[in-house]
Short mmCIF file of C-alpha atoms in Angstrom, two decimals:
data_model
loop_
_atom_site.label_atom_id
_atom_site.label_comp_id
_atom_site.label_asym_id
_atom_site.label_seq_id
_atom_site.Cartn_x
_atom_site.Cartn_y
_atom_site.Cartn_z
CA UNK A 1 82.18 38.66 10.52
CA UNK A 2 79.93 36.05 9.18
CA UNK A 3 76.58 37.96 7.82
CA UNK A 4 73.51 35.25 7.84
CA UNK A 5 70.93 36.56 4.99
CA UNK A 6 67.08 34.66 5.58
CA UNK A 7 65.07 34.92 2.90
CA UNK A 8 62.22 35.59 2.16
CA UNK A 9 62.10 38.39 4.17
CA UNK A 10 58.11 37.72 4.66
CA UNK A 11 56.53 34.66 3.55
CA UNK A 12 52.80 34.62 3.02
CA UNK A 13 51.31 31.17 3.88
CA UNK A 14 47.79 29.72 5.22
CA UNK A 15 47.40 27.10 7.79
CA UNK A 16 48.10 23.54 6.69
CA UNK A 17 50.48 24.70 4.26
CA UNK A 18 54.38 23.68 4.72
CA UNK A 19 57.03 26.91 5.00
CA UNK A 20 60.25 27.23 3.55
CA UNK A 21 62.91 29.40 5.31
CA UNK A 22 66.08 30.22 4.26
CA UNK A 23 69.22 31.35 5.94
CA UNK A 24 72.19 31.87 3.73
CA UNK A 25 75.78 32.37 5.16
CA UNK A 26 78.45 34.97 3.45
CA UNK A 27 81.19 31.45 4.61
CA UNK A 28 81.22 28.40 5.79
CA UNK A 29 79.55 27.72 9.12
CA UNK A 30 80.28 23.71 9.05
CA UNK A 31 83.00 21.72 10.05
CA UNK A 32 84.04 18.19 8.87
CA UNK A 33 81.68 16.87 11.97
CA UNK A 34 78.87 19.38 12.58
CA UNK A 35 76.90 22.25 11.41
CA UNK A 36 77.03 25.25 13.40
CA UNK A 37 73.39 27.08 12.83
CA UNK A 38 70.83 27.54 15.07
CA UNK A 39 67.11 28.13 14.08
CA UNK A 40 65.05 30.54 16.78
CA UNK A 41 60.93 31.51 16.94
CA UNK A 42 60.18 34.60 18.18
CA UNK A 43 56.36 35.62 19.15
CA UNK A 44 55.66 39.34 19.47
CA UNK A 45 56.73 40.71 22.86
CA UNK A 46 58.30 37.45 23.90
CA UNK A 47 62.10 36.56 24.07
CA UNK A 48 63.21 34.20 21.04
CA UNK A 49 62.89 30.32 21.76
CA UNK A 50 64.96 27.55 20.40
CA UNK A 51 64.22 25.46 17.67
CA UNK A 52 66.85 23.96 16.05
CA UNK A 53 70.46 23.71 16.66
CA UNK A 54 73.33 22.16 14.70
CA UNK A 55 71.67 22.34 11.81
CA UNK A 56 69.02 19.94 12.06
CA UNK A 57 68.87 18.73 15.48
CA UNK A 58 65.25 19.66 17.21
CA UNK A 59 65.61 21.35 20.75
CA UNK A 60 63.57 20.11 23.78
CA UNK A 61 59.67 19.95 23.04
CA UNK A 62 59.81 21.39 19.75
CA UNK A 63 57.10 19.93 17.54
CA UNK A 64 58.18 17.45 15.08
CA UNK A 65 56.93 19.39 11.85
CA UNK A 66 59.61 21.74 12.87
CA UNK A 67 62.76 20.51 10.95
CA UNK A 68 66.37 22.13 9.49
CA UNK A 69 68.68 20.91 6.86
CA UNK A 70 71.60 22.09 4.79
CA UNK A 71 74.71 22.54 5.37
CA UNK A 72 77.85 24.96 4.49
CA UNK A 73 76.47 28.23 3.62
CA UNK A 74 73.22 27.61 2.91
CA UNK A 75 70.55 26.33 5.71
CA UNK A 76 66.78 25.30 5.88
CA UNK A 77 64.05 25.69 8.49
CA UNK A 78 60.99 23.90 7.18
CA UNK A 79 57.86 23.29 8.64
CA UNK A 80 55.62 20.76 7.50
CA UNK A 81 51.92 21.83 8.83
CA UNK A 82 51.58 25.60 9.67
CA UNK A 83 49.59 25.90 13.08
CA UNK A 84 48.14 29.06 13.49
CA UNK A 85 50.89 30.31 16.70
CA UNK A 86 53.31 29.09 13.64
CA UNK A 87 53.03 32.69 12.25
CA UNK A 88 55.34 35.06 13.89
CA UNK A 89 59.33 35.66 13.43
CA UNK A 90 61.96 33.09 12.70
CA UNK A 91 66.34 34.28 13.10
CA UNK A 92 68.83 31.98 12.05
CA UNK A 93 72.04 32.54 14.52
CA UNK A 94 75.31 30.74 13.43
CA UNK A 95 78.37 29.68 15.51
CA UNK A 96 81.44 28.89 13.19
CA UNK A 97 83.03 31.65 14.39
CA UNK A 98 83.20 33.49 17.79
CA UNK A 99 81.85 36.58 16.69
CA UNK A 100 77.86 35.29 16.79
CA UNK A 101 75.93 36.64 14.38
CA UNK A 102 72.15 36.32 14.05
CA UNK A 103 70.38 36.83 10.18
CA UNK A 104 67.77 39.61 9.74
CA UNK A 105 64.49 37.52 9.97
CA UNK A 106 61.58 36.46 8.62
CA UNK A 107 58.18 37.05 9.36
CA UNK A 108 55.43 34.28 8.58
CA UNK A 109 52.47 35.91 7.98
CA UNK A 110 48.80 34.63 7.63
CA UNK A 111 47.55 34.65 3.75
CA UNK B 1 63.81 24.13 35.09
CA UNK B 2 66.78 26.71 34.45
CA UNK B 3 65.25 30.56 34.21
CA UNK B 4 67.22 33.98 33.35
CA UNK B 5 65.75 37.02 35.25
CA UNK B 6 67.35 40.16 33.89
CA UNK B 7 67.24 43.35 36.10
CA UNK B 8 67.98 47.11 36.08
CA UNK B 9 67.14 50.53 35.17
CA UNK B 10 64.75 51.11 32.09
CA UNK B 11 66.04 54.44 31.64
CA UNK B 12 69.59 55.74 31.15
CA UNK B 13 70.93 59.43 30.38
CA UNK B 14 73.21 59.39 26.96
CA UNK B 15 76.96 59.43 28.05
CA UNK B 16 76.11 57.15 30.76
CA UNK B 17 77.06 53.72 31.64
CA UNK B 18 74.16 50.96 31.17
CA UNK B 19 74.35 48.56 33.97
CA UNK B 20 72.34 44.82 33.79
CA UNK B 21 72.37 41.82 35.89
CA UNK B 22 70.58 38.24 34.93
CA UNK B 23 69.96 36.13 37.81
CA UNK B 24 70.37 32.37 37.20
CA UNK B 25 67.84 29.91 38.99
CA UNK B 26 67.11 26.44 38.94
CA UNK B 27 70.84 25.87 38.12
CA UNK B 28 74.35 26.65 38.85
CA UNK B 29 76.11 29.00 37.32
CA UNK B 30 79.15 27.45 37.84
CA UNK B 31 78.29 24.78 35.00
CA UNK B 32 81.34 23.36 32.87
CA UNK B 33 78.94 22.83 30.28
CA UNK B 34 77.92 26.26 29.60
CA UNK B 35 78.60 29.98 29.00
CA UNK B 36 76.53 33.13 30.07
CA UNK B 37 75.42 35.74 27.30
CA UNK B 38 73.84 38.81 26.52
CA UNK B 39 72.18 39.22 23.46
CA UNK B 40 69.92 43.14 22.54
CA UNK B 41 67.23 43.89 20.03
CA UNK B 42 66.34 47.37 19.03
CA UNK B 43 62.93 47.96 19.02
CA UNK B 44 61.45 46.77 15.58
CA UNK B 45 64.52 45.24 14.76
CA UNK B 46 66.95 42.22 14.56
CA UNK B 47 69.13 40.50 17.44
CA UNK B 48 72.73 41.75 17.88
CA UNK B 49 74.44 39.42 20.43
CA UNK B 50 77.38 41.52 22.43
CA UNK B 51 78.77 38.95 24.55
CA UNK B 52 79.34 35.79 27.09
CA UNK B 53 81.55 34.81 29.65
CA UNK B 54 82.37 31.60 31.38
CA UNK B 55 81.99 31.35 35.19
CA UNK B 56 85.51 31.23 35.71
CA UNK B 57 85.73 34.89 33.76
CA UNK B 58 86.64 34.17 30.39
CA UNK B 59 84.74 36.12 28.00
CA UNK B 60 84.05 36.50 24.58
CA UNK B 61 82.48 40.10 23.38
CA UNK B 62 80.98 41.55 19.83
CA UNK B 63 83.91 43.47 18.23
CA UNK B 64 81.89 45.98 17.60
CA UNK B 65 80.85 46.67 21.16
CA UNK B 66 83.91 45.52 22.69
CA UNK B 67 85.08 48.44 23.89
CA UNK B 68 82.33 49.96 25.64
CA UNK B 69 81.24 46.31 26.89
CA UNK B 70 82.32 44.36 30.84
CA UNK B 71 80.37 41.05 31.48
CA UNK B 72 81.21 39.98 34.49
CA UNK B 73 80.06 37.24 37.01
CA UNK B 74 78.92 36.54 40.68
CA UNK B 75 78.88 32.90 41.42
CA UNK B 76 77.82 33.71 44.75
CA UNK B 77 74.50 35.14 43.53
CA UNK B 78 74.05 32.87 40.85
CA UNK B 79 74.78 35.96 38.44
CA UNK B 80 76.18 37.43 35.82
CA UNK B 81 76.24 41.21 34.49
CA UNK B 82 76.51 43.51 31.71
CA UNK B 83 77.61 47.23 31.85
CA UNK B 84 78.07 49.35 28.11
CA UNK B 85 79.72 52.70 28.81
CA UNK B 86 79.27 56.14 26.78
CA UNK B 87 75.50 54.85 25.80
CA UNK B 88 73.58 56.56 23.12
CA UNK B 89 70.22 56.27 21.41
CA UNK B 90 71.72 54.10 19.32
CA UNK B 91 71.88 51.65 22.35
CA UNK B 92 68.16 51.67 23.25
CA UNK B 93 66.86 48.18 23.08
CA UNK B 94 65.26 45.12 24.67
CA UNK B 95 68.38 43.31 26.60
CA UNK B 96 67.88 39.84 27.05
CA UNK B 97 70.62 37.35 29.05
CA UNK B 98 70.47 33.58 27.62
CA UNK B 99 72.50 30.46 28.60
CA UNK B 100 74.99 30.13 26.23
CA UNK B 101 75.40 26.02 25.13
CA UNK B 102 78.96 24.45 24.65
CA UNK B 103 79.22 22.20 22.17
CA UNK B 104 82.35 20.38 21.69
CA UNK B 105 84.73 18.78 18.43
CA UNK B 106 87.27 16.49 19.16
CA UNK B 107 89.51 18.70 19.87
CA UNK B 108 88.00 21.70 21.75
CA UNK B 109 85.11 23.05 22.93
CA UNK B 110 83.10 26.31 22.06
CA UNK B 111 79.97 28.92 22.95
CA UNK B 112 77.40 27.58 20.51
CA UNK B 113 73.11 28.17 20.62
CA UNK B 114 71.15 30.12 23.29
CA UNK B 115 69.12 28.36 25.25
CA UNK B 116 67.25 29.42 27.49
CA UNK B 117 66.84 33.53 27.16
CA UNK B 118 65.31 35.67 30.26
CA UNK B 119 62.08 37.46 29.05
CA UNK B 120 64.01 40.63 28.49
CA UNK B 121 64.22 44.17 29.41
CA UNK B 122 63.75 47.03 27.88
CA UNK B 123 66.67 49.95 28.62
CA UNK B 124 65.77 53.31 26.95
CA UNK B 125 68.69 55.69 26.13
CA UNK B 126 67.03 59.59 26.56
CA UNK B 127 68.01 62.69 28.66
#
């Protein structure tokens, strides 16, 4: 099983600011052509919604100051200019192998 | 625009069998393009995905849950459903379904990101 660890596990930020996420992979998740992480928001009583998937690719209607990088083990969700709906839960989910796994989470929270 | 309805009891006995179905609208289920999944979150907790299947039955299923765990589909409903035998507390959780994205190499093609998920359900394992 591939364990996914995001870090911080709460990162204190005020709007404006940019975040740094991390999501940090116990093997390889990338092949020779593609990265196989997926970046997820999740507000408070609401299923998750996607972000980003191989890597760095931004799903449908996600705002552009949502990006990802990295590759390998370790992976990056940044975000440029924190809106205030921009605090709630982010999971990194990776697909290099067939058992999905999904990291713990982190929580943006308001400074 | 594709949407994931799950349904089914909110409360199950322990030793019982959890039974879940996610209705598929605004597309087919019988997509080439895609798998079906289930994915559960404990309350106050992370996301453990247990597993997908293909509308022609293939499946793939958490190791871990694997053998309490049948997915199976309905193409002629548009559905696909999840039942998790011998359930304890340790099962209670919000149970979302979520399209299930191939992506594909040069050689081969595989269950990648979830997108969309159904707005979830909550099943509660108590006597």
């Amino acid at each position: 099983e591939i364990v996914l660890t995001q870090s911080p596990g709460t990162l204190s930020l005020s709007p404006g600011e940019r975040a740094t996420l991390s999501c940090r992979a116990s093997q390889s998740v990338s092949s020779i052509s593609s990265n196989h992480l997926a970046w997820y928001q999740q507000k408070p009583g609401q299923a998750p919604r996607l972000l980003i998937y191989g890597a760095s690719s931004r799903a449908t209607d996600i705002p552009d100051r949502f990006s990802g990088s990295g590759s390998g083990t370790d992976f990056t969700l940044t975000i440029s200019r924190l809106e205030p709906e921009d605090f709630v839960m982010y999971y990194c989910q990776q697909y290099g192998s067939s058992l999905y796994t999904f990291g713990q989470g982190t929580k943006l929270e308001i400074k | 625009q594709l949407q994931l309805q799950e349904s089914g009891p909110g409360l199950v006995k322990p030793s019982e069998t959890l039974s879940l179905a996610c209705t598929v609208s605004g597309g087919s289920i019988r997509s080439t393009s895609y798998y079906w999944g289930w994915i559960r979150q404990p309350p106050g907790k992370g996301l453990e995905w247990i597993g997908s299947i293909y509308y022609g039955g293939n499946t793939y299923y958490s190791p871990s849950l694997k053998s309490r765990v049948t997915i199976s589909v309905d193409t002629s409903k548009n559905q696909f459903s999840l039942k998790l035998s011998s359930v304890t507390a340790a099962d209670t959780a919000v149970y979302y379904c979520a399209r299930h994205i191939l992506y594909c190499s040069t050689t081969s093609c595989s269950p990648g990101w979830f997108d969309p998920w159904g707005q979830g359900t909550l099943v509660t394992v108590s006597s």
